[in-house]
Amino acid sequence: MIMINSTQVSYFTFGAYFNIGLFKYFLFLIIMCFYALILCANVLLIVVICMNRSLHEPMYLFLCSLFVNELYGSTGLFPFLLVQILSDIHTIYAPFCFLQIFCLYTYASIQFINLSVMSYDRYLAICYPLQYNTRMTSNMVAVLIVLTWLFPFFATAVPIFLSSSLQLCGNIINKVYCNNYYVVKLACAATTVNNIYGLFNTCLVIFGPLILILYTYVKILKVCYSGSKQTRQKAVSTCTPHLASLLNFSFGGFFEIVQSRFDMSSVPMMLHIFMSLYFLTCQPIFNPLMYGLQMSKIRSLCKSLVFGKM
């Protein structure tokens, strides 16, 4: 075991795993199939969007960025989860733990910022249809996608550095994957700097995009209320999958925050694990299914690619 008051720990132990006997092989198979489904669904939609010039529009390019992020986040979780399920000793070397934290935190940040950019795109398309092409140019799309990815990488690197420099008094993380909040809770010394930056980062990554999303949808609702039937139909067809994705991810993030910040000792362990994994496991399959089924262009092109006919 790691000595108490050690300045560094070489590995962390996960306290949320428990012995399920031979059932672990069945669980491994289910999760592996689920991961394969996520990979296939997201890769299919990325290929469809990239291969068809008719889909080289801002809305679909932002969707492509969203699907790439689903692959990124899933790869940061599922291979690790599969290894841990089959393992009898649930440990991870500290550098790999911080790498996983970086992957999952950047995934969540990119997801939320990407959804806010998509809401801004819908706002321009619905509220300013005649000016849409002059405002949402190819250069603007490229800048928005680059910022969507680069900002979370820089913003997440700071708390990872601060956490990895902490003096820790233990090495047990009561989750099934690495979480920065739980690592900080293991610190022996004061974590004021971590908490201040965490609050600042939360305001930038969550409240900034949230304000943009609320603003754009208020404007969209006003236009729909006073606009024509065609405008309302366009808004419903393009905004419904976006809203569903946004709500699903928000609920998942809310579950994660609640179970991290409050005493969950009275909650059954399986429910506790489900709540912590929801937004990392359900969102990557929810988005491709939602957009693939709801958007007629993508749906018809997927059928053409898979079955070889329109």
PDB file of C-alpha atoms in Angstrom:
ATOM      1  CA  MET A   1       0.000   0.000   0.000  1.00  0.00           C
ATOM      2  CA  ILE A   2       0.976   3.643  -0.455  1.00  0.00           C
ATOM      3  CA  MET A   3       2.360   5.258   2.678  1.00  0.00           C
ATOM      4  CA  ILE A   4       0.234   7.966   4.239  1.00  0.00           C
ATOM      5  CA  ASN A   5       1.509  11.546   3.681  1.00  0.00           C
ATOM      6  CA  SER A   6       3.444  10.405   0.639  1.00  0.00           C
ATOM      7  CA  THR A   7       4.104  13.345  -1.686  1.00  0.00           C
ATOM      8  CA  GLN A   8       3.234  11.182  -4.660  1.00  0.00           C
ATOM      9  CA  VAL A   9       1.296   7.970  -5.200  1.00  0.00           C
ATOM     10  CA  SER A  10       2.346   5.491  -7.843  1.00  0.00           C
ATOM     11  CA  TYR A  11      -1.115   4.018  -8.340  1.00  0.00           C
ATOM     12  CA  PHE A  12      -4.766   4.449  -7.378  1.00  0.00           C
ATOM     13  CA  THR A  13      -7.225   1.781  -6.256  1.00  0.00           C
ATOM     14  CA  PHE A  14     -10.886   1.893  -7.284  1.00  0.00           C
ATOM     15  CA  GLY A  15     -13.262   1.303  -4.383  1.00  0.00           C
ATOM     16  CA  ALA A  16     -16.514   1.039  -6.366  1.00  0.00           C
ATOM     17  CA  TYR A  17     -15.797  -2.360  -7.904  1.00  0.00           C
ATOM     18  CA  PHE A  18     -17.098  -5.451  -6.147  1.00  0.00           C
ATOM     19  CA  ASN A  19     -16.890  -9.176  -6.774  1.00  0.00           C
ATOM     20  CA  ILE A  20     -19.542 -10.433  -9.206  1.00  0.00           C
ATOM     21  CA  GLY A  21     -17.979 -13.837  -9.854  1.00  0.00           C
ATOM     22  CA  LEU A  22     -18.385 -15.370 -13.296  1.00  0.00           C
ATOM     23  CA  PHE A  23     -20.974 -12.729 -14.179  1.00  0.00           C
ATOM     24  CA  LYS A  24     -18.027 -10.455 -15.003  1.00  0.00           C
ATOM     25  CA  TYR A  25     -17.514 -12.304 -18.303  1.00  0.00           C
ATOM     26  CA  PHE A  26     -21.131 -11.690 -19.312  1.00  0.00           C
ATOM     27  CA  LEU A  27     -20.816  -8.032 -18.304  1.00  0.00           C
ATOM     28  CA  PHE A  28     -17.562  -7.772 -20.268  1.00  0.00           C
ATOM     29  CA  LEU A  29     -19.321  -9.126 -23.378  1.00  0.00           C
ATOM     30  CA  ILE A  30     -22.241  -6.709 -23.027  1.00  0.00           C
ATOM     31  CA  ILE A  31     -19.992  -3.657 -22.593  1.00  0.00           C
ATOM     32  CA  MET A  32     -17.705  -4.749 -25.440  1.00  0.00           C
ATOM     33  CA  CYS A  33     -20.721  -5.094 -27.780  1.00  0.00           C
ATOM     34  CA  PHE A  34     -22.015  -1.711 -26.628  1.00  0.00           C
ATOM     35  CA  TYR A  35     -18.623  -0.114 -27.315  1.00  0.00           C
ATOM     36  CA  ALA A  36     -18.522  -1.743 -30.762  1.00  0.00           C
ATOM     37  CA  LEU A  37     -22.002  -0.366 -31.482  1.00  0.00           C
ATOM     38  CA  ILE A  38     -20.857   3.132 -30.473  1.00  0.00           C
ATOM     39  CA  LEU A  39     -17.795   2.878 -32.731  1.00  0.00           C
ATOM     40  CA  CYS A  40     -19.799   1.617 -35.719  1.00  0.00           C
ATOM     41  CA  ALA A  41     -22.618   4.167 -35.366  1.00  0.00           C
ATOM     42  CA  ASN A  42     -20.340   7.192 -35.000  1.00  0.00           C
ATOM     43  CA  VAL A  43     -17.848   6.087 -37.680  1.00  0.00           C
ATOM     44  CA  LEU A  44     -20.744   5.441 -40.090  1.00  0.00           C
ATOM     45  CA  LEU A  45     -22.095   8.972 -39.668  1.00  0.00           C
ATOM     46  CA  ILE A  46     -18.633  10.544 -39.904  1.00  0.00           C
ATOM     47  CA  VAL A  47     -17.994   8.672 -43.162  1.00  0.00           C
ATOM     48  CA  VAL A  48     -21.409   9.643 -44.551  1.00  0.00           C
ATOM     49  CA  ILE A  49     -20.846  13.335 -43.803  1.00  0.00           C
ATOM     50  CA  CYS A  50     -17.264  13.370 -45.124  1.00  0.00           C
ATOM     51  CA  MET A  51     -18.021  11.439 -48.316  1.00  0.00           C
ATOM     52  CA  ASN A  52     -21.100  13.394 -49.429  1.00  0.00           C
ATOM     53  CA  ARG A  53     -20.570  16.939 -50.633  1.00  0.00           C
ATOM     54  CA  SER A  54     -24.264  17.691 -50.109  1.00  0.00           C
ATOM     55  CA  LEU A  55     -23.597  17.414 -46.369  1.00  0.00           C
ATOM     56  CA  HIS A  56     -20.623  19.777 -46.369  1.00  0.00           C
ATOM     57  CA  GLU A  57     -22.736  22.435 -44.676  1.00  0.00           C
ATOM     58  CA  PRO A  58     -22.034  24.068 -41.289  1.00  0.00           C
ATOM     59  CA  MET A  59     -24.710  22.102 -39.423  1.00  0.00           C
ATOM     60  CA  TYR A  60     -23.376  18.743 -40.610  1.00  0.00           C
ATOM     61  CA  LEU A  61     -19.741  19.715 -40.063  1.00  0.00           C
ATOM     62  CA  PHE A  62     -20.562  20.585 -36.447  1.00  0.00           C
ATOM     63  CA  LEU A  63     -22.311  17.218 -36.205  1.00  0.00           C
ATOM     64  CA  CYS A  64     -19.192  15.517 -37.557  1.00  0.00           C
ATOM     65  CA  SER A  65     -17.170  17.230 -34.819  1.00  0.00           C
ATOM     66  CA  LEU A  66     -19.703  15.957 -32.270  1.00  0.00           C
ATOM     67  CA  PHE A  67     -19.394  12.365 -33.521  1.00  0.00           C
ATOM     68  CA  VAL A  68     -15.591  12.520 -33.483  1.00  0.00           C
ATOM     69  CA  ASN A  69     -15.803  13.648 -29.869  1.00  0.00           C
ATOM     70  CA  GLU A  70     -18.056  10.683 -29.056  1.00  0.00           C
ATOM     71  CA  LEU A  71     -15.340   8.358 -30.367  1.00  0.00           C
ATOM     72  CA  TYR A  72     -12.721  10.238 -28.364  1.00  0.00           C
ATOM     73  CA  GLY A  73     -14.659  10.112 -25.092  1.00  0.00           C
ATOM     74  CA  SER A  74     -15.697   6.486 -25.511  1.00  0.00           C
ATOM     75  CA  THR A  75     -12.108   5.421 -26.181  1.00  0.00           C
ATOM     76  CA  GLY A  76     -11.052   7.220 -23.013  1.00  0.00           C
ATOM     77  CA  LEU A  77     -13.448   5.096 -20.957  1.00  0.00           C
ATOM     78  CA  PHE A  78     -14.487   1.758 -22.463  1.00  0.00           C
ATOM     79  CA  PRO A  79     -11.127  -0.023 -23.046  1.00  0.00           C
ATOM     80  CA  PHE A  80     -10.132   0.870 -19.486  1.00  0.00           C
ATOM     81  CA  LEU A  81     -13.511  -0.278 -18.161  1.00  0.00           C
ATOM     82  CA  LEU A  82     -13.230  -3.615 -19.979  1.00  0.00           C
ATOM     83  CA  VAL A  83      -9.787  -4.264 -18.494  1.00  0.00           C
ATOM     84  CA  GLN A  84     -10.991  -3.421 -14.990  1.00  0.00           C
ATOM     85  CA  ILE A  85     -14.016  -5.722 -15.242  1.00  0.00           C
ATOM     86  CA  LEU A  86     -11.806  -8.743 -15.943  1.00  0.00           C
ATOM     87  CA  SER A  87      -9.138  -7.758 -13.421  1.00  0.00           C
ATOM     88  CA  ASP A  88      -9.112  -9.076  -9.868  1.00  0.00           C
ATOM     89  CA  ILE A  89      -7.119  -6.087  -8.593  1.00  0.00           C
ATOM     90  CA  HIS A  90      -8.714  -2.783  -9.582  1.00  0.00           C
ATOM     91  CA  THR A  91      -5.750  -0.422  -9.720  1.00  0.00           C
ATOM     92  CA  ILE A  92      -4.316   2.046 -12.196  1.00  0.00           C
ATOM     93  CA  TYR A  93      -0.925   3.741 -12.393  1.00  0.00           C
ATOM     94  CA  ALA A  94      -1.158   7.429 -11.477  1.00  0.00           C
ATOM     95  CA  PRO A  95      -0.003   8.800 -14.882  1.00  0.00           C
ATOM     96  CA  PHE A  96      -2.678   6.719 -16.670  1.00  0.00           C
ATOM     97  CA  CYS A  97      -5.259   7.897 -14.158  1.00  0.00           C
ATOM     98  CA  PHE A  98      -4.494  11.540 -14.897  1.00  0.00           C
ATOM     99  CA  LEU A  99      -4.504  10.766 -18.618  1.00  0.00           C
ATOM    100  CA  GLN A 100      -7.994   9.321 -18.297  1.00  0.00           C
ATOM    101  CA  ILE A 101      -9.146  12.350 -16.297  1.00  0.00           C
ATOM    102  CA  PHE A 102      -7.798  14.582 -19.061  1.00  0.00           C
ATOM    103  CA  CYS A 103      -9.603  12.577 -21.768  1.00  0.00           C
ATOM    104  CA  LEU A 104     -12.960  12.445 -19.986  1.00  0.00           C
ATOM    105  CA  TYR A 105     -12.931  16.075 -18.852  1.00  0.00           C
ATOM    106  CA  THR A 106     -11.981  17.365 -22.304  1.00  0.00           C
ATOM    107  CA  TYR A 107     -14.659  15.121 -23.814  1.00  0.00           C
ATOM    108  CA  ALA A 108     -17.337  16.628 -21.556  1.00  0.00           C
ATOM    109  CA  SER A 109     -16.152  20.198 -22.223  1.00  0.00           C
ATOM    110  CA  ILE A 110     -15.965  19.693 -26.000  1.00  0.00           C
ATOM    111  CA  GLN A 111     -19.423  18.120 -25.963  1.00  0.00           C
ATOM    112  CA  PHE A 112     -21.064  21.058 -24.216  1.00  0.00           C
ATOM    113  CA  ILE A 113     -19.233  23.729 -26.222  1.00  0.00           C
ATOM    114  CA  ASN A 114     -20.003  21.887 -29.467  1.00  0.00           C
ATOM    115  CA  LEU A 115     -23.705  21.794 -28.563  1.00  0.00           C
ATOM    116  CA  SER A 116     -23.638  25.541 -27.835  1.00  0.00           C
ATOM    117  CA  VAL A 117     -21.983  26.223 -31.215  1.00  0.00           C
ATOM    118  CA  MET A 118     -24.692  24.138 -32.886  1.00  0.00           C
ATOM    119  CA  SER A 119     -27.388  26.185 -31.126  1.00  0.00           C
ATOM    120  CA  TYR A 120     -25.741  29.379 -32.451  1.00  0.00           C
ATOM    121  CA  ASP A 121     -25.729  27.886 -35.951  1.00  0.00           C
ATOM    122  CA  ARG A 122     -29.464  27.095 -35.699  1.00  0.00           C
ATOM    123  CA  TYR A 123     -30.097  30.606 -34.366  1.00  0.00           C
ATOM    124  CA  LEU A 124     -28.478  32.171 -37.452  1.00  0.00           C
ATOM    125  CA  ALA A 125     -30.225  29.771 -39.849  1.00  0.00           C
ATOM    126  CA  ILE A 126     -33.690  30.395 -38.387  1.00  0.00           C
ATOM    127  CA  CYS A 127     -33.504  34.028 -37.257  1.00  0.00           C
ATOM    128  CA  TYR A 128     -31.312  35.367 -40.091  1.00  0.00           C
ATOM    129  CA  PRO A 129     -31.847  33.022 -43.067  1.00  0.00           C
ATOM    130  CA  LEU A 130     -30.929  35.625 -45.700  1.00  0.00           C
ATOM    131  CA  GLN A 131     -27.667  36.512 -43.926  1.00  0.00           C
ATOM    132  CA  TYR A 132     -26.779  32.952 -42.887  1.00  0.00           C
ATOM    133  CA  ASN A 133     -24.301  32.220 -45.686  1.00  0.00           C
ATOM    134  CA  THR A 134     -22.450  35.509 -45.203  1.00  0.00           C
ATOM    135  CA  ARG A 135     -22.230  35.057 -41.422  1.00  0.00           C
ATOM    136  CA  MET A 136     -21.559  31.321 -41.187  1.00  0.00           C
ATOM    137  CA  THR A 137     -18.759  31.118 -43.737  1.00  0.00           C
ATOM    138  CA  SER A 138     -16.380  28.173 -44.153  1.00  0.00           C
ATOM    139  CA  ASN A 139     -13.699  30.138 -42.302  1.00  0.00           C
ATOM    140  CA  MET A 140     -16.088  30.819 -39.430  1.00  0.00           C
ATOM    141  CA  VAL A 141     -16.989  27.116 -39.249  1.00  0.00           C
ATOM    142  CA  ALA A 142     -13.300  26.151 -39.145  1.00  0.00           C
ATOM    143  CA  VAL A 143     -12.562  28.716 -36.404  1.00  0.00           C
ATOM    144  CA  LEU A 144     -15.501  27.556 -34.271  1.00  0.00           C
ATOM    145  CA  ILE A 145     -14.530  23.879 -34.566  1.00  0.00           C
ATOM    146  CA  VAL A 146     -10.875  24.589 -33.758  1.00  0.00           C
ATOM    147  CA  LEU A 147     -11.826  26.675 -30.714  1.00  0.00           C
ATOM    148  CA  THR A 148     -14.313  24.008 -29.611  1.00  0.00           C
ATOM    149  CA  TRP A 149     -11.453  21.512 -29.414  1.00  0.00           C
ATOM    150  CA  LEU A 150      -8.467  23.638 -28.420  1.00  0.00           C
ATOM    151  CA  PHE A 151      -9.972  25.585 -25.527  1.00  0.00           C
ATOM    152  CA  PRO A 152     -10.988  22.498 -23.464  1.00  0.00           C
ATOM    153  CA  PHE A 153      -7.534  20.960 -23.972  1.00  0.00           C
ATOM    154  CA  PHE A 154      -5.821  24.022 -22.503  1.00  0.00           C
ATOM    155  CA  ALA A 155      -8.469  24.606 -19.837  1.00  0.00           C
ATOM    156  CA  THR A 156      -8.298  20.991 -18.621  1.00  0.00           C
ATOM    157  CA  ALA A 157      -4.491  20.804 -18.571  1.00  0.00           C
ATOM    158  CA  VAL A 158      -4.319  23.301 -15.682  1.00  0.00           C
ATOM    159  CA  PRO A 159      -6.406  21.346 -13.106  1.00  0.00           C
ATOM    160  CA  ILE A 160      -4.635  18.124 -14.107  1.00  0.00           C
ATOM    161  CA  PHE A 161      -1.278  19.762 -13.405  1.00  0.00           C
ATOM    162  CA  LEU A 162      -2.534  21.163 -10.082  1.00  0.00           C
ATOM    163  CA  SER A 163      -3.959  17.778  -9.011  1.00  0.00           C
ATOM    164  CA  SER A 164      -0.852  15.822 -10.005  1.00  0.00           C
ATOM    165  CA  SER A 165       1.234  18.182  -7.837  1.00  0.00           C
ATOM    166  CA  LEU A 166      -0.843  17.645  -4.688  1.00  0.00           C
ATOM    167  CA  GLN A 167       0.417  15.795  -1.632  1.00  0.00           C
ATOM    168  CA  LEU A 168      -2.015  12.911  -1.185  1.00  0.00           C
ATOM    169  CA  CYS A 169      -2.901  11.047   2.012  1.00  0.00           C
ATOM    170  CA  GLY A 170      -4.483   8.068   0.307  1.00  0.00           C
ATOM    171  CA  ASN A 171      -4.943   6.328  -3.011  1.00  0.00           C
ATOM    172  CA  ILE A 172      -8.506   4.947  -2.978  1.00  0.00           C
ATOM    173  CA  ILE A 173     -10.939   6.471  -5.490  1.00  0.00           C
ATOM    174  CA  ASN A 174     -14.527   5.458  -4.776  1.00  0.00           C
ATOM    175  CA  LYS A 175     -15.540   5.236  -8.420  1.00  0.00           C
ATOM    176  CA  VAL A 176     -15.106   2.858 -11.351  1.00  0.00           C
ATOM    177  CA  TYR A 177     -12.945   5.342 -13.280  1.00  0.00           C
ATOM    178  CA  CYS A 178     -10.619   8.246 -12.491  1.00  0.00           C
ATOM    179  CA  ASN A 179     -12.191  11.511 -11.431  1.00  0.00           C
ATOM    180  CA  ASN A 180     -10.323  14.721 -10.620  1.00  0.00           C
ATOM    181  CA  TYR A 181     -12.689  15.709  -7.796  1.00  0.00           C
ATOM    182  CA  TYR A 182     -12.032  12.417  -5.999  1.00  0.00           C
ATOM    183  CA  VAL A 183      -8.276  12.792  -6.414  1.00  0.00           C
ATOM    184  CA  VAL A 184      -8.392  16.302  -4.924  1.00  0.00           C
ATOM    185  CA  LYS A 185     -10.396  14.908  -1.971  1.00  0.00           C
ATOM    186  CA  LEU A 186      -7.399  12.697  -1.165  1.00  0.00           C
ATOM    187  CA  ALA A 187      -5.121  15.715  -0.660  1.00  0.00           C
ATOM    188  CA  CYS A 188      -3.447  16.268   2.724  1.00  0.00           C
ATOM    189  CA  ALA A 189      -2.829  19.987   2.219  1.00  0.00           C
ATOM    190  CA  ALA A 190      -5.194  22.846   1.370  1.00  0.00           C
ATOM    191  CA  THR A 191      -6.706  22.743  -2.114  1.00  0.00           C
ATOM    192  CA  THR A 192      -7.733  26.408  -2.344  1.00  0.00           C
ATOM    193  CA  VAL A 193      -6.008  26.959  -5.682  1.00  0.00           C
ATOM    194  CA  ASN A 194      -7.623  23.831  -7.150  1.00  0.00           C
ATOM    195  CA  ASN A 195     -11.067  24.921  -5.925  1.00  0.00           C
ATOM    196  CA  ILE A 196     -10.728  28.481  -7.219  1.00  0.00           C
ATOM    197  CA  TYR A 197      -9.567  27.368 -10.649  1.00  0.00           C
ATOM    198  CA  GLY A 198     -12.239  24.653 -10.697  1.00  0.00           C
ATOM    199  CA  LEU A 199     -14.930  27.283 -10.083  1.00  0.00           C
ATOM    200  CA  PHE A 200     -13.433  29.590 -12.711  1.00  0.00           C
ATOM    201  CA  ASN A 201     -13.194  26.769 -15.248  1.00  0.00           C
ATOM    202  CA  THR A 202     -16.776  25.688 -14.524  1.00  0.00           C
ATOM    203  CA  CYS A 203     -18.020  29.192 -15.232  1.00  0.00           C
ATOM    204  CA  LEU A 204     -16.176  29.260 -18.560  1.00  0.00           C
ATOM    205  CA  VAL A 205     -16.998  25.749 -19.765  1.00  0.00           C
ATOM    206  CA  ILE A 206     -20.552  25.383 -18.426  1.00  0.00           C
ATOM    207  CA  PHE A 207     -22.150  28.754 -17.761  1.00  0.00           C
ATOM    208  CA  GLY A 208     -20.648  30.466 -20.813  1.00  0.00           C
ATOM    209  CA  PRO A 209     -22.087  27.965 -23.322  1.00  0.00           C
ATOM    210  CA  LEU A 210     -25.294  27.670 -21.269  1.00  0.00           C
ATOM    211  CA  ILE A 211     -25.961  31.410 -21.531  1.00  0.00           C
ATOM    212  CA  LEU A 212     -25.384  31.229 -25.302  1.00  0.00           C
ATOM    213  CA  ILE A 213     -27.760  28.259 -25.623  1.00  0.00           C
ATOM    214  CA  LEU A 214     -30.507  29.947 -23.588  1.00  0.00           C
ATOM    215  CA  TYR A 215     -30.130  33.192 -25.541  1.00  0.00           C
ATOM    216  CA  THR A 216     -30.295  31.498 -28.950  1.00  0.00           C
ATOM    217  CA  TYR A 217     -33.333  29.389 -28.069  1.00  0.00           C
ATOM    218  CA  VAL A 218     -35.221  32.378 -26.661  1.00  0.00           C
ATOM    219  CA  LYS A 219     -34.630  34.134 -29.992  1.00  0.00           C
ATOM    220  CA  ILE A 220     -35.603  31.022 -31.960  1.00  0.00           C
ATOM    221  CA  LEU A 221     -38.848  30.658 -29.985  1.00  0.00           C
ATOM    222  CA  LYS A 222     -39.716  34.315 -30.618  1.00  0.00           C
ATOM    223  CA  VAL A 223     -39.192  33.891 -34.372  1.00  0.00           C
ATOM    224  CA  CYS A 224     -41.208  30.648 -34.397  1.00  0.00           C
ATOM    225  CA  TYR A 225     -44.050  32.272 -32.480  1.00  0.00           C
ATOM    226  CA  SER A 226     -44.338  35.193 -34.892  1.00  0.00           C
ATOM    227  CA  GLY A 227     -43.117  33.446 -38.045  1.00  0.00           C
ATOM    228  CA  SER A 228     -44.709  31.284 -40.718  1.00  0.00           C
ATOM    229  CA  LYS A 229     -45.635  27.614 -40.519  1.00  0.00           C
ATOM    230  CA  GLN A 230     -42.612  26.782 -42.717  1.00  0.00           C
ATOM    231  CA  THR A 231     -40.287  28.538 -40.248  1.00  0.00           C
ATOM    232  CA  ARG A 232     -41.770  26.568 -37.345  1.00  0.00           C
ATOM    233  CA  GLN A 233     -41.389  23.284 -39.241  1.00  0.00           C
ATOM    234  CA  LYS A 234     -37.742  24.071 -40.044  1.00  0.00           C
ATOM    235  CA  ALA A 235     -37.068  24.927 -36.402  1.00  0.00           C
ATOM    236  CA  VAL A 236     -38.719  21.748 -35.126  1.00  0.00           C
ATOM    237  CA  SER A 237     -36.941  19.451 -37.608  1.00  0.00           C
ATOM    238  CA  THR A 238     -33.453  20.801 -36.892  1.00  0.00           C
ATOM    239  CA  CYS A 239     -33.742  21.789 -33.242  1.00  0.00           C
ATOM    240  CA  THR A 240     -35.515  18.703 -31.858  1.00  0.00           C
ATOM    241  CA  PRO A 241     -32.506  16.330 -32.051  1.00  0.00           C
ATOM    242  CA  HIS A 242     -30.230  19.092 -30.747  1.00  0.00           C
ATOM    243  CA  LEU A 243     -32.485  19.783 -27.762  1.00  0.00           C
ATOM    244  CA  ALA A 244     -32.835  16.058 -27.037  1.00  0.00           C
ATOM    245  CA  SER A 245     -29.048  15.652 -27.104  1.00  0.00           C
ATOM    246  CA  LEU A 246     -28.549  18.716 -24.924  1.00  0.00           C
ATOM    247  CA  LEU A 247     -31.101  17.583 -22.317  1.00  0.00           C
ATOM    248  CA  ASN A 248     -29.727  14.040 -22.241  1.00  0.00           C
ATOM    249  CA  PHE A 249     -26.174  15.268 -21.693  1.00  0.00           C
ATOM    250  CA  SER A 250     -27.282  17.851 -19.111  1.00  0.00           C
ATOM    251  CA  PHE A 251     -29.184  15.261 -17.086  1.00  0.00           C
ATOM    252  CA  GLY A 252     -26.180  12.940 -17.224  1.00  0.00           C
ATOM    253  CA  GLY A 253     -23.864  15.716 -16.078  1.00  0.00           C
ATOM    254  CA  PHE A 254     -26.305  16.612 -13.293  1.00  0.00           C
ATOM    255  CA  PHE A 255     -26.312  12.980 -12.090  1.00  0.00           C
ATOM    256  CA  GLU A 256     -22.501  13.011 -12.005  1.00  0.00           C
ATOM    257  CA  ILE A 257     -22.350  16.280 -10.035  1.00  0.00           C
ATOM    258  CA  VAL A 258     -24.982  15.131  -7.527  1.00  0.00           C
ATOM    259  CA  GLN A 259     -23.364  11.772  -6.785  1.00  0.00           C
ATOM    260  CA  SER A 260     -19.920  13.384  -6.516  1.00  0.00           C
ATOM    261  CA  ARG A 261     -20.846  16.250  -4.205  1.00  0.00           C
ATOM    262  CA  PHE A 262     -23.375  14.628  -1.876  1.00  0.00           C
ATOM    263  CA  ASP A 263     -23.376  11.653   0.456  1.00  0.00           C
ATOM    264  CA  MET A 264     -24.602   8.684  -1.586  1.00  0.00           C
ATOM    265  CA  SER A 265     -23.933   5.973   1.010  1.00  0.00           C
ATOM    266  CA  SER A 266     -27.663   5.169   1.242  1.00  0.00           C
ATOM    267  CA  VAL A 267     -27.941   4.717  -2.541  1.00  0.00           C
ATOM    268  CA  PRO A 268     -27.483   1.153  -3.894  1.00  0.00           C
ATOM    269  CA  MET A 269     -24.024   0.633  -5.398  1.00  0.00           C
ATOM    270  CA  MET A 270     -25.380  -0.360  -8.843  1.00  0.00           C
ATOM    271  CA  LEU A 271     -27.451   2.842  -9.061  1.00  0.00           C
ATOM    272  CA  HIS A 272     -24.435   4.851  -7.893  1.00  0.00           C
ATOM    273  CA  ILE A 273     -22.296   3.346 -10.682  1.00  0.00           C
ATOM    274  CA  PHE A 274     -25.060   3.855 -13.280  1.00  0.00           C
ATOM    275  CA  MET A 275     -25.407   7.537 -12.356  1.00  0.00           C
ATOM    276  CA  SER A 276     -21.659   8.111 -12.629  1.00  0.00           C
ATOM    277  CA  LEU A 277     -21.412   6.377 -16.018  1.00  0.00           C
ATOM    278  CA  TYR A 278     -24.613   7.648 -17.637  1.00  0.00           C
ATOM    279  CA  PHE A 279     -23.326  10.694 -19.521  1.00  0.00           C
ATOM    280  CA  LEU A 280     -20.142   8.876 -20.570  1.00  0.00           C
ATOM    281  CA  THR A 281     -21.882   5.778 -21.934  1.00  0.00           C
ATOM    282  CA  CYS A 282     -25.361   6.835 -23.108  1.00  0.00           C
ATOM    283  CA  GLN A 283     -24.503  10.083 -24.909  1.00  0.00           C
ATOM    284  CA  PRO A 284     -22.086   8.456 -27.431  1.00  0.00           C
ATOM    285  CA  ILE A 285     -24.858   6.144 -28.685  1.00  0.00           C
ATOM    286  CA  PHE A 286     -27.739   8.580 -28.141  1.00  0.00           C
ATOM    287  CA  ASN A 287     -26.384  11.236 -30.519  1.00  0.00           C
ATOM    288  CA  PRO A 288     -25.773   9.081 -33.624  1.00  0.00           C
ATOM    289  CA  LEU A 289     -29.127   7.334 -33.188  1.00  0.00           C
ATOM    290  CA  MET A 290     -30.979  10.607 -32.646  1.00  0.00           C
ATOM    291  CA  TYR A 291     -29.433  12.467 -35.567  1.00  0.00           C
ATOM    292  CA  GLY A 292     -29.302   9.413 -37.809  1.00  0.00           C
ATOM    293  CA  LEU A 293     -33.017   8.723 -37.377  1.00  0.00           C
ATOM    294  CA  GLN A 294     -34.351  12.289 -37.172  1.00  0.00           C
ATOM    295  CA  MET A 295     -32.467  13.995 -40.004  1.00  0.00           C
ATOM    296  CA  SER A 296     -33.775  12.775 -43.356  1.00  0.00           C
ATOM    297  CA  LYS A 297     -30.613  13.589 -45.363  1.00  0.00           C
ATOM    298  CA  ILE A 298     -28.380  11.581 -43.061  1.00  0.00           C
ATOM    299  CA  ARG A 299     -30.909   8.760 -42.776  1.00  0.00           C
ATOM    300  CA  SER A 300     -31.252   8.283 -46.539  1.00  0.00           C
ATOM    301  CA  LEU A 301     -27.485   8.449 -47.137  1.00  0.00           C
ATOM    302  CA  CYS A 302     -26.840   5.935 -44.343  1.00  0.00           C
ATOM    303  CA  LYS A 303     -29.302   3.535 -45.968  1.00  0.00           C
ATOM    304  CA  SER A 304     -27.570   4.050 -49.302  1.00  0.00           C
ATOM    305  CA  LEU A 305     -24.136   3.347 -47.823  1.00  0.00           C
ATOM    306  CA  VAL A 306     -25.199   0.306 -45.788  1.00  0.00           C
ATOM    307  CA  PHE A 307     -27.648  -1.338 -48.186  1.00  0.00           C
ATOM    308  CA  GLY A 308     -26.239  -0.050 -51.465  1.00  0.00           C
ATOM    309  CA  LYS A 309     -29.390   1.719 -52.619  1.00  0.00           C
ATOM    310  CA  MET A 310     -31.422   4.805 -51.891  1.00  0.00           C
TER     311      MET A 310
END
